Coordinates of C-alpha atoms in Angstrom, one line a residue:
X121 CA 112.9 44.3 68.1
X122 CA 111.0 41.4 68.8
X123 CA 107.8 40.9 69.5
X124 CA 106.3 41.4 72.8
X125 CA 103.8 38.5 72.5
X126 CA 103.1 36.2 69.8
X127 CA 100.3 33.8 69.0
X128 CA 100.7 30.3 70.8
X129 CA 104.2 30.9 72.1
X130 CA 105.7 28.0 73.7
X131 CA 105.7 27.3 77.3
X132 CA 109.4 26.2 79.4
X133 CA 108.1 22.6 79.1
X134 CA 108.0 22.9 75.3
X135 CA 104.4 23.0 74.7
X136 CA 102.5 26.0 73.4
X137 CA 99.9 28.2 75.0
X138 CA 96.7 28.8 74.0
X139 CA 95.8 31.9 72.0
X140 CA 93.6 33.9 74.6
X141 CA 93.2 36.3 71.9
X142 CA 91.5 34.2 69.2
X143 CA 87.9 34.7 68.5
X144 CA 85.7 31.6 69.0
X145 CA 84.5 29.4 66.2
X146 CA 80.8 30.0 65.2
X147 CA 78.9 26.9 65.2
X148 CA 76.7 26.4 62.7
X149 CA 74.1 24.1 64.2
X150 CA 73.8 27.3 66.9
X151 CA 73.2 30.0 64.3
X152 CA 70.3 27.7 62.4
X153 CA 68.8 27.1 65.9
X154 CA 68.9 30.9 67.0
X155 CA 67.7 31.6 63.4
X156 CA 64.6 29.2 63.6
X157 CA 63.9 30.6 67.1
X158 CA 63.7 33.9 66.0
X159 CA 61.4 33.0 62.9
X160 CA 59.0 31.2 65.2
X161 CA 58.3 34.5 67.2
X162 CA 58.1 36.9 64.5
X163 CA 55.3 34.2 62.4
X164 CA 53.4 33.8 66.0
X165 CA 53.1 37.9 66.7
X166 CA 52.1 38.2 62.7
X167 CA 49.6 34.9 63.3
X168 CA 48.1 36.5 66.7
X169 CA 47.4 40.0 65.3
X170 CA 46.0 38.8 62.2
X171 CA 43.6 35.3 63.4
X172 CA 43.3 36.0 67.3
X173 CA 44.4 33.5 69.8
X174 CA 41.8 30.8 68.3
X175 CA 43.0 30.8 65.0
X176 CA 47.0 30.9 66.0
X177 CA 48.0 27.3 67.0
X178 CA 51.6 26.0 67.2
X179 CA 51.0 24.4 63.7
X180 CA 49.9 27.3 62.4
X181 CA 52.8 29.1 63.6
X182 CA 55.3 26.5 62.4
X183 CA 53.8 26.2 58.9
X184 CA 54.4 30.2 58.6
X185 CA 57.5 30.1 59.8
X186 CA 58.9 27.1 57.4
X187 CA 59.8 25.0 59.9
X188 CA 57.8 21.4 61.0
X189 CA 56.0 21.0 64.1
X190 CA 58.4 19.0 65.7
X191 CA 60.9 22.0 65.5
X192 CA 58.6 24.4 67.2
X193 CA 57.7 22.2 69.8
X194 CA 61.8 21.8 70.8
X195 CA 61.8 25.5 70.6
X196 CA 58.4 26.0 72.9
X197 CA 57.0 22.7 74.0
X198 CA 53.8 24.4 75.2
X199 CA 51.4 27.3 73.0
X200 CA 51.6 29.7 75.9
X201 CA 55.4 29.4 75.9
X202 CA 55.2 30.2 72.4
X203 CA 52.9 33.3 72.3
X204 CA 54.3 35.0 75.3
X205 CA 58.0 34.5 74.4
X206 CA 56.7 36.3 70.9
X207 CA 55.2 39.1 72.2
X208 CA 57.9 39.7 74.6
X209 CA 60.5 39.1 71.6
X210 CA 58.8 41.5 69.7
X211 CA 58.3 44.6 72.3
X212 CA 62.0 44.6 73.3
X213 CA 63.0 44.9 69.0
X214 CA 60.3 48.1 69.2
X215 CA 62.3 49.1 72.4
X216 CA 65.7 48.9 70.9
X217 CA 64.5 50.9 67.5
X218 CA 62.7 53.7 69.6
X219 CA 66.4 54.5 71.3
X220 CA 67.4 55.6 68.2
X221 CA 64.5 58.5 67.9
X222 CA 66.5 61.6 68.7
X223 CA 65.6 63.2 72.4
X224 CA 65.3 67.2 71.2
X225 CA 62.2 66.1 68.3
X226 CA 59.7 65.7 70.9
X227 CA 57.3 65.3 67.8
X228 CA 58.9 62.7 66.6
X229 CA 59.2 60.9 69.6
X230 CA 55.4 60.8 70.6
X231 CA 55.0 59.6 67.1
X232 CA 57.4 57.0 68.1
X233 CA 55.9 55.8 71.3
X234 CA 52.3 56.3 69.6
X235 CA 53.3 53.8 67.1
X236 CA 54.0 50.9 70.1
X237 CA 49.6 50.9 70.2
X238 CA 49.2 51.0 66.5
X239 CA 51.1 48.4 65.1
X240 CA 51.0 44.5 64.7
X241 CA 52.9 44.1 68.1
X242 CA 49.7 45.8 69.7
X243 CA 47.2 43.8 68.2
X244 CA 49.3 40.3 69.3
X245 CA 49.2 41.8 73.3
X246 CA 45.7 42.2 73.0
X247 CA 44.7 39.4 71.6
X248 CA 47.2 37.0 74.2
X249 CA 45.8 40.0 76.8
X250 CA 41.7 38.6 76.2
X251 CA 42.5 35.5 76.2
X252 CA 44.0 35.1 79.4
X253 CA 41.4 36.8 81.0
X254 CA 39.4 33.7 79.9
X255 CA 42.4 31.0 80.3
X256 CA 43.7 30.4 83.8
X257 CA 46.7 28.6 82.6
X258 CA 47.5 31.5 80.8
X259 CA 46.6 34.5 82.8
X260 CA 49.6 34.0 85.5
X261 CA 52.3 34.1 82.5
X262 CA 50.8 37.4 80.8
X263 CA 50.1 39.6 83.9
X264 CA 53.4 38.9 84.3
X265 CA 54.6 39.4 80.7
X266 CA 53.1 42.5 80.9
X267 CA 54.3 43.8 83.7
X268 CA 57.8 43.5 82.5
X269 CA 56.6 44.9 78.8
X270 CA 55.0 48.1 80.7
X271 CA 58.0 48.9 82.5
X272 CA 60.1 48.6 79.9
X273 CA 57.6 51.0 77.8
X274 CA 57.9 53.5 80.3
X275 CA 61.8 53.2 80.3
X276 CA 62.1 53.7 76.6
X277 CA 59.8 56.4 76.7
X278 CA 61.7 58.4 79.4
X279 CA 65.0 57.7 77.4
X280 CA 63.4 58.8 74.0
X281 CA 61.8 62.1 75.4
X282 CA 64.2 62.9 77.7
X283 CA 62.2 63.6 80.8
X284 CA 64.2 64.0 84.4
X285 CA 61.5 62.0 86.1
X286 CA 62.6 63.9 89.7
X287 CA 61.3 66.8 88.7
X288 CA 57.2 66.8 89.9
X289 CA 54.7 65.9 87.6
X290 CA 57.4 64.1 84.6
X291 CA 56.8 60.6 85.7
X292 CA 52.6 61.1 85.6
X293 CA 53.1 62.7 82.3
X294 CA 55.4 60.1 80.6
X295 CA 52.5 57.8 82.1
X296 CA 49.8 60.0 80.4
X297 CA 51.3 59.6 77.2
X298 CA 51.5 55.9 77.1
X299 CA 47.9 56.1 78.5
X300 CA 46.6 58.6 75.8
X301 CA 49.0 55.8 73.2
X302 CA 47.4 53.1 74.7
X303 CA 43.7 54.3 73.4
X304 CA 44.5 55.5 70.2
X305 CA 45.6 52.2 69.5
X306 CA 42.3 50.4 70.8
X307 CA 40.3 53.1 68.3
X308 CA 42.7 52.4 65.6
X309 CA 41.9 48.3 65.7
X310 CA 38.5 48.6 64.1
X311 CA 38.7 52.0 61.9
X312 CA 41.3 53.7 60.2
X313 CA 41.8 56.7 62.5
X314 CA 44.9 58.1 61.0
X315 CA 44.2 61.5 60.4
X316 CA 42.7 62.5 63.8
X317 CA 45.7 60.3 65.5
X318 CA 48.3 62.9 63.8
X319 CA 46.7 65.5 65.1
X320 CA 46.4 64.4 68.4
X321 CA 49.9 63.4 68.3
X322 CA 51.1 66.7 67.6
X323 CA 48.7 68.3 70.0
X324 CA 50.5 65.6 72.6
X325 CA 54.0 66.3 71.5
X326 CA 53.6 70.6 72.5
X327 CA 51.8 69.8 75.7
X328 CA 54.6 67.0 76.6
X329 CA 57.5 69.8 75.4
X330 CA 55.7 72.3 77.8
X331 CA 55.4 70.0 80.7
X332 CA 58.9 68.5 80.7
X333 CA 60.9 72.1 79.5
X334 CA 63.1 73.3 82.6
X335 CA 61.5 76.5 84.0

């Protein structure tokens, strides 16, 4: 029996359709300039935790990156376009990797969401953070940058732990946790504070089981 449909079958006039079905050609020239993008915010969020916002300049970015000034410049024309696209960047690949933490390890998932304030991601916010408390031009962009980065936190975490936020007292202690993350990560910037974070982590993780655990 024939075939129902067939790739560019021709029309009554003679001519052939178009094959709807056909996947569209990847352009090259796209794929370099996503690429490049995507290097420029991962060298500015590894540039900002380790030099601070004095020390991370779009040059500095650029030559980290591999790619010339110029490049960057096409990419983000201005240093605070830069910086907060990066950190923004940055927070929703964290996001995306914590959905994969599995809900019923509530251990696991406060070490998770813990590990959002102890990382290089943190240490990029709160340098972009000081500075725009000093830098008008900049403070309008990041209040809003982190709003959006907050929320999203809070989403994630709700996801990864589980919690039924209409149930009393859930959404204050999702908003705990991040709070209590939110410090260990400030102590962590200056000392190594590993071994009393774990325990407080796991001291965390049975009071969070406790308070979101149907009754």
């Amino acid at each position: 029996m024939a075939a129902l449909t067939t790739q560019n079958q021709p029309k009554p006039d003679g001519t052939s359709k178009p094959d709807r079905t056909a996947k569209p050609e990847r352009n090259p020239k796209q794929d370099r300039s996503r690429a490049t993008r995507q290097r420029l915010l991962e060298a500015a969020v590894s540039c900002l935790a380790e030099h601070g916002w004095a020390g991370s300049t779009v040059a500095v970015v650029a030559e980290r990156a591999g790619v010339s000034r110029g490049a960057a410049q096409h990419h983000f024309p201005t240093r605070e376009d830069l910086f907060t696209a990066a950190v923004e960047y940055v927070a929703e690949e964290r996001s995306q990797a914590l959905r994969a933490v599995p809900a019923d390890d509530r251990e696991q998932a406060v070490a998770a969401l813990v590990g959002l304030y102890t990382g290089p991601l943190f240490r990029a916010a709160l340098h972009l953070w000081v500075a725009a408390s000093g830098e008008e031009q900049l403070r309008e962009r990041v209040t809003e940058l982190e709003a959006r980065v907050g929320r999203e936190s809070h989403r994630v975490a709700v996801e990864v732990l589980g919690a039924d936020e209409s149930r009393p007292g859930v959404r204050e202690t999702v908003q705990g946790l991040l709070d209590m993350a939110r410090g260990l990560g400030l102590a962590t910037l200056l000392t190594d504070d590993r071994a009393r974070r774990e325990r407080v982590v796991s001291q965390w993780a049975r009071l969070v089981s406790e308070a979101l655990s149907e009754h």
